[in-house]
PDB file of C-alpha atoms in Angstrom:
ATOM      1  CA  UNK T   1       3.483   5.507 -14.821  1.00 98.00           C
ATOM      2  CA  UNK T   2       4.463   9.084 -15.580  1.00 98.00           C
ATOM      3  CA  UNK T   3       1.386   9.451 -17.786  1.00 97.00           C
ATOM      4  CA  UNK T   4      -0.838   7.803 -15.171  1.00 98.00           C
ATOM      5  CA  UNK T   5       0.425   9.980 -12.303  1.00 98.00           C
ATOM      6  CA  UNK T   6       0.136  13.173 -14.341  1.00 97.00           C
ATOM      7  CA  UNK T   7      -3.447  12.223 -15.172  1.00 97.00           C
ATOM      8  CA  UNK T   8      -4.250  11.294 -11.565  1.00 97.00           C
ATOM      9  CA  UNK T   9      -1.610  11.836  -8.846  1.00 96.00           C
ATOM     10  CA  UNK T  10      -3.430   9.438  -6.535  1.00 97.00           C
ATOM     11  CA  UNK T  11      -2.477   6.582  -8.858  1.00 98.00           C
ATOM     12  CA  UNK T  12       1.045   6.417  -7.426  1.00 98.00           C
ATOM     13  CA  UNK T  13      -0.435   5.435  -4.075  1.00 98.00           C
ATOM     14  CA  UNK T  14      -2.929   3.031  -5.635  1.00 98.00           C
ATOM     15  CA  UNK T  15      -0.228   1.045  -7.448  1.00 98.00           C
ATOM     16  CA  UNK T  16       1.975   1.009  -4.339  1.00 98.00           C
ATOM     17  CA  UNK T  17      -0.936  -0.431  -2.349  1.00 98.00           C
ATOM     18  CA  UNK T  18      -1.531  -3.091  -5.017  1.00 98.00           C
ATOM     19  CA  UNK T  19       2.105  -4.192  -4.705  1.00 98.00           C
ATOM     20  CA  UNK T  20       1.870  -4.392  -0.902  1.00 98.00           C
ATOM     21  CA  UNK T  21      -1.373  -6.383  -1.137  1.00 98.00           C
ATOM     22  CA  UNK T  22       0.252  -8.695  -3.687  1.00 98.00           C
ATOM     23  CA  UNK T  23       3.421  -9.389  -1.692  1.00 98.00           C
ATOM     24  CA  UNK T  24       1.662 -10.092   1.601  1.00 98.00           C
ATOM     25  CA  UNK T  25      -0.486 -12.828   0.043  1.00 97.00           C
ATOM     26  CA  UNK T  26       1.619 -15.820  -0.989  1.00 96.00           C
ATOM     27  CA  UNK T  27       4.524 -13.587  -2.012  1.00 98.00           C
ATOM     28  CA  UNK T  28       5.134 -11.071  -4.812  1.00 98.00           C
ATOM     29  CA  UNK T  29       3.620 -13.181  -7.578  1.00 98.00           C
ATOM     30  CA  UNK T  30       1.034 -11.000  -9.302  1.00 98.00           C
ATOM     31  CA  UNK T  31      -1.818 -13.025  -7.779  1.00 97.00           C
ATOM     32  CA  UNK T  32      -3.710  -9.870  -6.732  1.00 98.00           C
ATOM     33  CA  UNK T  33      -4.178  -9.053 -10.416  1.00 98.00           C
ATOM     34  CA  UNK T  34      -6.008 -12.274 -11.334  1.00 97.00           C
ATOM     35  CA  UNK T  35      -9.730 -12.239 -12.033  1.00 96.00           C
ATOM     36  CA  UNK T  36     -11.952 -14.943 -10.534  1.00 94.00           C
ATOM     37  CA  UNK T  37     -12.271 -18.193 -12.492  1.00 92.00           C
ATOM     38  CA  UNK T  38     -14.358 -21.347 -12.311  1.00 90.00           C
ATOM     39  CA  UNK T  39     -11.602 -23.038 -10.278  1.00 88.00           C
ATOM     40  CA  UNK T  40     -10.641 -20.315  -7.796  1.00 89.00           C
ATOM     41  CA  UNK T  41     -11.932 -17.097  -6.247  1.00 92.00           C
ATOM     42  CA  UNK T  42      -9.268 -14.435  -6.602  1.00 93.00           C
ATOM     43  CA  UNK T  43      -8.107 -11.731  -4.227  1.00 97.00           C
ATOM     44  CA  UNK T  44      -9.846  -8.738  -5.783  1.00 96.00           C
ATOM     45  CA  UNK T  45     -12.999  -9.337  -3.733  1.00 93.00           C
ATOM     46  CA  UNK T  46     -11.245 -10.014  -0.432  1.00 96.00           C
ATOM     47  CA  UNK T  47     -12.297  -7.555   2.270  1.00 96.00           C
ATOM     48  CA  UNK T  48      -9.045  -5.492   2.098  1.00 96.00           C
ATOM     49  CA  UNK T  49      -9.410  -5.146  -1.705  1.00 96.00           C
ATOM     50  CA  UNK T  50     -13.128  -5.039  -2.474  1.00 94.00           C
ATOM     51  CA  UNK T  51     -14.189  -1.625  -3.763  1.00 93.00           C
ATOM     52  CA  UNK T  52     -10.775  -0.164  -2.892  1.00 95.00           C
ATOM     53  CA  UNK T  53      -8.016  -1.908  -4.857  1.00 97.00           C
ATOM     54  CA  UNK T  54      -7.497   0.128  -8.025  1.00 97.00           C
ATOM     55  CA  UNK T  55      -5.005   0.867 -10.773  1.00 97.00           C
ATOM     56  CA  UNK T  56      -5.536  -2.385 -12.649  1.00 97.00           C
ATOM     57  CA  UNK T  57      -6.050  -0.538 -15.930  1.00 97.00           C
ATOM     58  CA  UNK T  58      -2.627   1.120 -15.535  1.00 98.00           C
ATOM     59  CA  UNK T  59      -0.953  -2.275 -15.190  1.00 97.00           C
ATOM     60  CA  UNK T  60      -3.050  -3.412 -18.180  1.00 95.00           C
ATOM     61  CA  UNK T  61      -1.643  -0.586 -20.301  1.00 97.00           C
ATOM     62  CA  UNK T  62       1.950  -1.205 -19.215  1.00 97.00           C
ATOM     63  CA  UNK T  63       1.639  -4.957 -19.771  1.00 97.00           C
ATOM     64  CA  UNK T  64       0.211  -4.503 -23.268  1.00 96.00           C
ATOM     65  CA  UNK T  65       3.033  -2.129 -24.173  1.00 96.00           C
ATOM     66  CA  UNK T  66       5.700  -4.495 -22.814  1.00 96.00           C
ATOM     67  CA  UNK T  67       4.164  -7.474 -24.660  1.00 96.00           C
ATOM     68  CA  UNK T  68       4.412  -5.535 -27.928  1.00 96.00           C
ATOM     69  CA  UNK T  69       8.148  -5.055 -27.412  1.00 96.00           C
ATOM     70  CA  UNK T  70       9.091  -8.437 -25.926  1.00 95.00           C
ATOM     71  CA  UNK T  71       6.318 -11.001 -25.643  1.00 95.00           C
ATOM     72  CA  UNK T  72       6.215 -13.497 -22.757  1.00 95.00           C
ATOM     73  CA  UNK T  73       9.371 -12.077 -21.189  1.00 96.00           C
ATOM     74  CA  UNK T  74       8.443  -9.705 -18.343  1.00 97.00           C
ATOM     75  CA  UNK T  75       6.112 -10.960 -15.613  1.00 98.00           C
ATOM     76  CA  UNK T  76       3.135  -9.065 -14.287  1.00 97.00           C
ATOM     77  CA  UNK T  77       4.708  -9.393 -10.823  1.00 98.00           C
ATOM     78  CA  UNK T  78       7.847  -7.570 -11.992  1.00 98.00           C
ATOM     79  CA  UNK T  79       5.799  -4.906 -13.749  1.00 98.00           C
ATOM     80  CA  UNK T  80       3.901  -4.248 -10.517  1.00 98.00           C
ATOM     81  CA  UNK T  81       7.185  -3.987  -8.566  1.00 98.00           C
ATOM     82  CA  UNK T  82       8.660  -1.530 -11.071  1.00 98.00           C
ATOM     83  CA  UNK T  83       5.470   0.532 -11.348  1.00 98.00           C
ATOM     84  CA  UNK T  84       5.337   0.867  -7.538  1.00 98.00           C
ATOM     85  CA  UNK T  85       8.889   2.198  -7.419  1.00 98.00           C
ATOM     86  CA  UNK T  86       8.218   4.660 -10.220  1.00 98.00           C
ATOM     87  CA  UNK T  87       4.973   5.880  -8.655  1.00 98.00           C
ATOM     88  CA  UNK T  88       6.779   6.715  -5.408  1.00 98.00           C
ATOM     89  CA  UNK T  89       9.602   8.462  -7.254  1.00 98.00           C
ATOM     90  CA  UNK T  90       7.246  10.491  -9.451  1.00 98.00           C
ATOM     91  CA  UNK T  91       5.583  11.865  -6.300  1.00 98.00           C
ATOM     92  CA  UNK T  92       8.898  13.045  -4.870  1.00 98.00           C
ATOM     93  CA  UNK T  93       9.947   9.916  -2.999  1.00 98.00           C
ATOM     94  CA  UNK T  94      13.135   7.854  -3.190  1.00 98.00           C
ATOM     95  CA  UNK T  95      14.104   5.466  -5.956  1.00 98.00           C
ATOM     96  CA  UNK T  96      15.677   2.039  -5.567  1.00 98.00           C
ATOM     97  CA  UNK T  97      16.940  -0.847  -7.673  1.00 98.00           C
ATOM     98  CA  UNK T  98      14.120  -3.337  -8.177  1.00 98.00           C
ATOM     99  CA  UNK T  99      15.241  -6.951  -8.132  1.00 97.00           C
ATOM    100  CA  UNK T 100      13.772  -8.688 -11.177  1.00 97.00           C
ATOM    101  CA  UNK T 101      13.073 -12.267 -12.207  1.00 97.00           C
ATOM    102  CA  UNK T 102       9.738 -12.915 -10.477  1.00 98.00           C
ATOM    103  CA  UNK T 103       7.294 -15.179 -12.250  1.00 98.00           C
ATOM    104  CA  UNK T 104       3.519 -15.032 -12.084  1.00 98.00           C
ATOM    105  CA  UNK T 105       1.198 -17.166  -9.989  1.00 97.00           C
ATOM    106  CA  UNK T 106      -1.315 -19.437 -11.704  1.00 96.00           C
ATOM    107  CA  UNK T 107      -3.794 -19.167  -8.834  1.00 94.00           C
ATOM    108  CA  UNK T 108      -4.911 -16.695  -6.149  1.00 95.00           C
ATOM    109  CA  UNK T 109      -6.294 -16.986  -2.635  1.00 94.00           C
ATOM    110  CA  UNK T 110      -9.291 -15.099  -1.294  1.00 96.00           C
ATOM    111  CA  UNK T 111      -8.805 -16.591   2.182  1.00 96.00           C
ATOM    112  CA  UNK T 112      -5.120 -15.650   2.371  1.00 96.00           C
ATOM    113  CA  UNK T 113      -5.922 -12.085   1.293  1.00 97.00           C
ATOM    114  CA  UNK T 114      -8.529 -11.887   4.054  1.00 97.00           C
ATOM    115  CA  UNK T 115      -6.162 -13.203   6.739  1.00 97.00           C
ATOM    116  CA  UNK T 116      -2.675 -11.918   5.794  1.00 97.00           C
ATOM    117  CA  UNK T 117      -3.280  -8.194   5.352  1.00 97.00           C
ATOM    118  CA  UNK T 118      -3.384  -5.968   8.463  1.00 96.00           C
ATOM    119  CA  UNK T 119      -6.559  -3.924   8.794  1.00 96.00           C
ATOM    120  CA  UNK T 120      -7.041  -0.246   9.679  1.00 97.00           C
ATOM    121  CA  UNK T 121      -8.053  -1.169  13.223  1.00 97.00           C
ATOM    122  CA  UNK T 122      -4.922  -3.220  13.927  1.00 98.00           C
ATOM    123  CA  UNK T 123      -2.993  -2.794  17.185  1.00 98.00           C
ATOM    124  CA  UNK T 124       0.768  -2.223  17.265  1.00 98.00           C
ATOM    125  CA  UNK T 125       1.384  -5.800  18.397  1.00 98.00           C
ATOM    126  CA  UNK T 126      -0.741  -7.122  15.520  1.00 98.00           C
ATOM    127  CA  UNK T 127       1.122  -4.970  12.996  1.00 98.00           C
ATOM    128  CA  UNK T 128       4.501  -6.128  14.311  1.00 98.00           C
ATOM    129  CA  UNK T 129       3.507  -9.796  14.261  1.00 98.00           C
ATOM    130  CA  UNK T 130       1.894  -9.691  10.804  1.00 98.00           C
ATOM    131  CA  UNK T 131       4.977  -8.039   9.287  1.00 98.00           C
ATOM    132  CA  UNK T 132       7.253 -10.423  11.194  1.00 98.00           C
ATOM    133  CA  UNK T 133       5.365 -13.325   9.610  1.00 98.00           C
ATOM    134  CA  UNK T 134       6.601 -12.001   6.251  1.00 98.00           C
ATOM    135  CA  UNK T 135      10.192 -11.598   7.471  1.00 98.00           C
ATOM    136  CA  UNK T 136       9.954  -7.859   8.057  1.00 98.00           C
ATOM    137  CA  UNK T 137      11.155  -6.231  11.295  1.00 98.00           C
ATOM    138  CA  UNK T 138       9.259  -3.729  13.431  1.00 98.00           C
ATOM    139  CA  UNK T 139      11.515  -0.990  12.064  1.00 98.00           C
ATOM    140  CA  UNK T 140      10.751  -2.029   8.482  1.00 98.00           C
ATOM    141  CA  UNK T 141       7.041  -2.096   9.328  1.00 98.00           C
ATOM    142  CA  UNK T 142       7.239   1.472  10.621  1.00 98.00           C
ATOM    143  CA  UNK T 143       9.170   2.607   7.544  1.00 98.00           C
ATOM    144  CA  UNK T 144       6.740   0.915   5.153  1.00 98.00           C
ATOM    145  CA  UNK T 145       3.792   2.471   7.001  1.00 98.00           C
ATOM    146  CA  UNK T 146       5.141   5.777   5.711  1.00 98.00           C
ATOM    147  CA  UNK T 147       3.522   4.830   2.408  1.00 98.00           C
ATOM    148  CA  UNK T 148       0.473   6.464   4.002  1.00 98.00           C
ATOM    149  CA  UNK T 149       2.066   9.824   3.288  1.00 98.00           C
ATOM    150  CA  UNK T 150       0.228   9.514  -0.050  1.00 98.00           C
ATOM    151  CA  UNK T 151      -3.160   8.186  -1.039  1.00 97.00           C
ATOM    152  CA  UNK T 152      -6.696   8.301   0.267  1.00 97.00           C
ATOM    153  CA  UNK T 153      -8.906   6.071   2.370  1.00 98.00           C
ATOM    154  CA  UNK T 154     -12.619   5.545   2.870  1.00 98.00           C
ATOM    155  CA  UNK T 155     -14.636   6.818   5.828  1.00 98.00           C
ATOM    156  CA  UNK T 156     -15.434   3.261   6.923  1.00 97.00           C
ATOM    157  CA  UNK T 157     -11.715   2.697   7.616  1.00 98.00           C
ATOM    158  CA  UNK T 158     -11.258   5.612  10.036  1.00 98.00           C
ATOM    159  CA  UNK T 159     -14.718   6.258  11.493  1.00 98.00           C
ATOM    160  CA  UNK T 160     -14.002   4.326  14.699  1.00 98.00           C
ATOM    161  CA  UNK T 161     -10.755   6.230  15.234  1.00 98.00           C
ATOM    162  CA  UNK T 162     -12.211   9.730  14.897  1.00 98.00           C
ATOM    163  CA  UNK T 163     -15.359   8.994  16.935  1.00 98.00           C
ATOM    164  CA  UNK T 164     -14.192   6.506  19.581  1.00 98.00           C
ATOM    165  CA  UNK T 165     -10.444   6.835  20.187  1.00 98.00           C
ATOM    166  CA  UNK T 166      -9.005   9.315  22.661  1.00 97.00           C
ATOM    167  CA  UNK T 167      -5.449   9.437  21.264  1.00 97.00           C
ATOM    168  CA  UNK T 168      -6.414  11.889  18.524  1.00 98.00           C
ATOM    169  CA  UNK T 169      -6.178  15.654  18.246  1.00 98.00           C
ATOM    170  CA  UNK T 170      -9.770  16.923  18.775  1.00 98.00           C
ATOM    171  CA  UNK T 171      -9.590  19.561  16.032  1.00 98.00           C
ATOM    172  CA  UNK T 172      -8.327  16.949  13.584  1.00 98.00           C
ATOM    173  CA  UNK T 173     -11.133  14.583  14.548  1.00 98.00           C
ATOM    174  CA  UNK T 174     -13.657  17.386  14.012  1.00 98.00           C
ATOM    175  CA  UNK T 175     -12.174  18.151  10.592  1.00 97.00           C
ATOM    176  CA  UNK T 176     -12.471  14.531   9.478  1.00 98.00           C
ATOM    177  CA  UNK T 177     -16.016  14.215  10.836  1.00 98.00           C
ATOM    178  CA  UNK T 178     -17.043  16.761   8.190  1.00 97.00           C
ATOM    179  CA  UNK T 179     -16.381  14.104   5.535  1.00 96.00           C
ATOM    180  CA  UNK T 180     -17.284  11.070   7.638  1.00 98.00           C
ATOM    181  CA  UNK T 181     -20.618  11.139   9.494  1.00 98.00           C
ATOM    182  CA  UNK T 182     -21.279   8.764  12.390  1.00 97.00           C
ATOM    183  CA  UNK T 183     -23.408   6.720  10.010  1.00 97.00           C
ATOM    184  CA  UNK T 184     -23.569   6.682   6.233  1.00 97.00           C
ATOM    185  CA  UNK T 185     -20.991   7.974   3.775  1.00 97.00           C
ATOM    186  CA  UNK T 186     -18.892   4.828   4.168  1.00 97.00           C
ATOM    187  CA  UNK T 187     -17.122   5.302   0.829  1.00 97.00           C
ATOM    188  CA  UNK T 188     -16.345   9.023   1.299  1.00 98.00           C
ATOM    189  CA  UNK T 189     -12.656   9.544   0.561  1.00 97.00           C
ATOM    190  CA  UNK T 190     -10.164  11.720   2.431  1.00 97.00           C
ATOM    191  CA  UNK T 191      -6.357  11.951   2.137  1.00 98.00           C
ATOM    192  CA  UNK T 192      -4.258   9.942   4.592  1.00 98.00           C
ATOM    193  CA  UNK T 193      -1.944  12.967   4.903  1.00 97.00           C
ATOM    194  CA  UNK T 194      -4.009  16.149   5.020  1.00 91.00           C
ATOM    195  CA  UNK T 195      -0.967  18.420   4.486  1.00 92.00           C
ATOM    196  CA  UNK T 196       0.669  17.042   1.321  1.00 96.00           C
ATOM    197  CA  UNK T 197      -1.562  14.232   0.012  1.00 95.00           C
ATOM    198  CA  UNK T 198       0.224  13.981  -3.343  1.00 96.00           C
ATOM    199  CA  UNK T 199       3.819  14.369  -2.209  1.00 98.00           C
ATOM    200  CA  UNK T 200       5.859  11.493  -0.862  1.00 98.00           C
ATOM    201  CA  UNK T 201       7.507  13.038   2.201  1.00 98.00           C
ATOM    202  CA  UNK T 202       7.843  12.465   5.948  1.00 98.00           C
ATOM    203  CA  UNK T 203       4.760  14.461   6.997  1.00 98.00           C
ATOM    204  CA  UNK T 204       3.059  11.192   7.915  1.00 98.00           C
ATOM    205  CA  UNK T 205       5.331  10.839  10.949  1.00 98.00           C
ATOM    206  CA  UNK T 206       4.937  14.484  11.963  1.00 98.00           C
ATOM    207  CA  UNK T 207       1.176  13.912  11.864  1.00 98.00           C
ATOM    208  CA  UNK T 208       1.530  10.916  14.194  1.00 98.00           C
ATOM    209  CA  UNK T 209       3.518  12.940  16.738  1.00 98.00           C
ATOM    210  CA  UNK T 210       0.730  15.544  16.636  1.00 98.00           C
ATOM    211  CA  UNK T 211      -1.890  12.786  17.090  1.00 98.00           C
ATOM    212  CA  UNK T 212      -3.215  13.408  13.604  1.00 98.00           C
ATOM    213  CA  UNK T 213      -2.877   9.891  12.228  1.00 98.00           C
ATOM    214  CA  UNK T 214      -6.018   9.089  10.242  1.00 98.00           C
ATOM    215  CA  UNK T 215      -6.260   5.341  10.846  1.00 98.00           C
ATOM    216  CA  UNK T 216      -6.260   3.677  14.249  1.00 98.00           C
ATOM    217  CA  UNK T 217      -3.414   1.495  12.948  1.00 98.00           C
ATOM    218  CA  UNK T 218      -1.422   4.597  11.966  1.00 98.00           C
ATOM    219  CA  UNK T 219      -1.653   6.221  15.386  1.00 98.00           C
ATOM    220  CA  UNK T 220      -0.703   2.912  17.032  1.00 98.00           C
ATOM    221  CA  UNK T 221       2.864   3.603  15.869  1.00 98.00           C
ATOM    222  CA  UNK T 222       3.011   6.591  18.216  1.00 98.00           C
ATOM    223  CA  UNK T 223       1.189   6.136  21.469  1.00 97.00           C
ATOM    224  CA  UNK T 224       3.808   5.319  24.092  1.00 97.00           C
ATOM    225  CA  UNK T 225       5.024   2.104  22.473  1.00 97.00           C
ATOM    226  CA  UNK T 226       8.184   0.625  20.986  1.00 98.00           C
ATOM    227  CA  UNK T 227       8.073   2.650  17.749  1.00 98.00           C
ATOM    228  CA  UNK T 228       7.706   6.140  19.258  1.00 98.00           C
ATOM    229  CA  UNK T 229      11.401   7.024  19.026  1.00 98.00           C
ATOM    230  CA  UNK T 230      11.639   5.847  15.411  1.00 98.00           C
ATOM    231  CA  UNK T 231       8.517   7.800  14.436  1.00 98.00           C
ATOM    232  CA  UNK T 232      10.127  10.946  15.883  1.00 98.00           C
ATOM    233  CA  UNK T 233      13.360  10.198  14.015  1.00 98.00           C
ATOM    234  CA  UNK T 234      11.562   9.828  10.704  1.00 98.00           C
ATOM    235  CA  UNK T 235       9.534  12.959  11.379  1.00 98.00           C
ATOM    236  CA  UNK T 236      12.732  14.937  11.934  1.00 98.00           C
ATOM    237  CA  UNK T 237      14.884  13.346   9.216  1.00 98.00           C
ATOM    238  CA  UNK T 238      13.308  12.998   5.773  1.00 98.00           C
ATOM    239  CA  UNK T 239      16.481  11.503   4.288  1.00 98.00           C
ATOM    240  CA  UNK T 240      16.597   8.758   6.910  1.00 98.00           C
ATOM    241  CA  UNK T 241      12.975   7.850   6.231  1.00 98.00           C
ATOM    242  CA  UNK T 242      13.526   7.844   2.461  1.00 98.00           C
ATOM    243  CA  UNK T 243      16.543   5.529   2.658  1.00 98.00           C
ATOM    244  CA  UNK T 244      14.904   3.149   5.167  1.00 98.00           C
ATOM    245  CA  UNK T 245      11.708   3.053   3.103  1.00 98.00           C
ATOM    246  CA  UNK T 246      13.643   2.206  -0.070  1.00 98.00           C
ATOM    247  CA  UNK T 247      15.526  -0.620   1.667  1.00 98.00           C
ATOM    248  CA  UNK T 248      12.330  -1.994   3.170  1.00 98.00           C
ATOM    249  CA  UNK T 249      10.616  -1.934  -0.230  1.00 98.00           C
ATOM    250  CA  UNK T 250      13.424  -4.025  -1.727  1.00 98.00           C
ATOM    251  CA  UNK T 251      13.058  -6.510   1.126  1.00 98.00           C
ATOM    252  CA  UNK T 252       9.275  -6.631   0.828  1.00 98.00           C
ATOM    253  CA  UNK T 253       9.660  -7.189  -2.903  1.00 98.00           C
ATOM    254  CA  UNK T 254      11.635 -10.348  -2.204  1.00 98.00           C
ATOM    255  CA  UNK T 255       8.889 -12.101  -0.205  1.00 98.00           C
ATOM    256  CA  UNK T 256       8.508 -15.648  -1.593  1.00 97.00           C
ATOM    257  CA  UNK T 257       8.936 -14.887  -5.310  1.00 97.00           C
ATOM    258  CA  UNK T 258       8.214 -17.573  -7.880  1.00 97.00           C
ATOM    259  CA  UNK T 259      11.407 -18.200  -9.861  1.00 95.00           C
ATOM    260  CA  UNK T 260      12.901 -20.825 -12.155  1.00 94.00           C
ATOM    261  CA  UNK T 261      10.140 -23.147 -13.309  1.00 94.00           C
ATOM    262  CA  UNK T 262       7.621 -21.908 -10.731  1.00 96.00           C
ATOM    263  CA  UNK T 263       4.574 -20.145 -12.064  1.00 97.00           C
ATOM    264  CA  UNK T 264       4.615 -18.651 -15.557  1.00 98.00           C
ATOM    265  CA  UNK T 265       4.953 -15.379 -17.455  1.00 98.00           C
ATOM    266  CA  UNK T 266       1.326 -14.446 -17.913  1.00 97.00           C
ATOM    267  CA  UNK T 267       0.522 -12.880 -21.268  1.00 96.00           C
ATOM    268  CA  UNK T 268      -2.477 -11.089 -19.757  1.00 95.00           C
ATOM    269  CA  UNK T 269      -2.220 -10.117 -16.115  1.00 93.00           C
ATOM    270  CA  UNK T 270      -5.909 -10.837 -15.495  1.00 95.00           C
ATOM    271  CA  UNK T 271      -5.836 -14.537 -16.394  1.00 96.00           C
ATOM    272  CA  UNK T 272      -3.622 -17.598 -16.457  1.00 96.00           C
ATOM    273  CA  UNK T 273      -2.179 -18.618 -19.830  1.00 96.00           C
ATOM    274  CA  UNK T 274      -4.154 -21.319 -21.536  1.00 87.00           C
TER     275      UNK T 274
END
């Protein structure tokens, strides 16, 4: 991960997003990594992942290295959990103890990926309910949303917010319109945090207070609702955010893991053993 992040700092965010998209679909089981087969359509082409999920080659490299040292011992799901933690830490964020022992899924679900992952246009109530469905509280949802302090997103994900919403700083909207025209340029990338896009810090929450959240779903956390006070707290206290984020990551990493005789230890993350 250190080599990957040095080569491309954005990769820390990309691997973190892969882990989130894995855990929210049938648990943290490495299913997001599977390629399509004759018997199932995987999650890579689900709407939240198509043309945006990335970092697979980094997991490929790590998996190959681990297999050389201890074959059929460490799951792809555990590698993804560890790589996510390291990516955050390498960009200046907190570290935490990753619980290990997950096994890998032998199937994936396109439909679950399409229905279980909150979209960029989600309301606060939708965000709270979708995280609650995975056993995560509103506070943990708000802490985990701080992952948007790093990474980039495509114009198609924030166009409606900068052109149609009123709860946005006008100068910020104008700035983002330079990279995101009213039509066309759907895949144009901009950083989620314009100030420190490659540093894991609490600027995300300061941006929300200033109405400079890039996604509609981001700004929903601070617009007169139940999370306003917590957003202000995190914006004022980087240590509090870091510790709450780390705890929430451990909890998210324990969503419905396959253990014991469930699943398998895949030898290649892209396909089921066989």
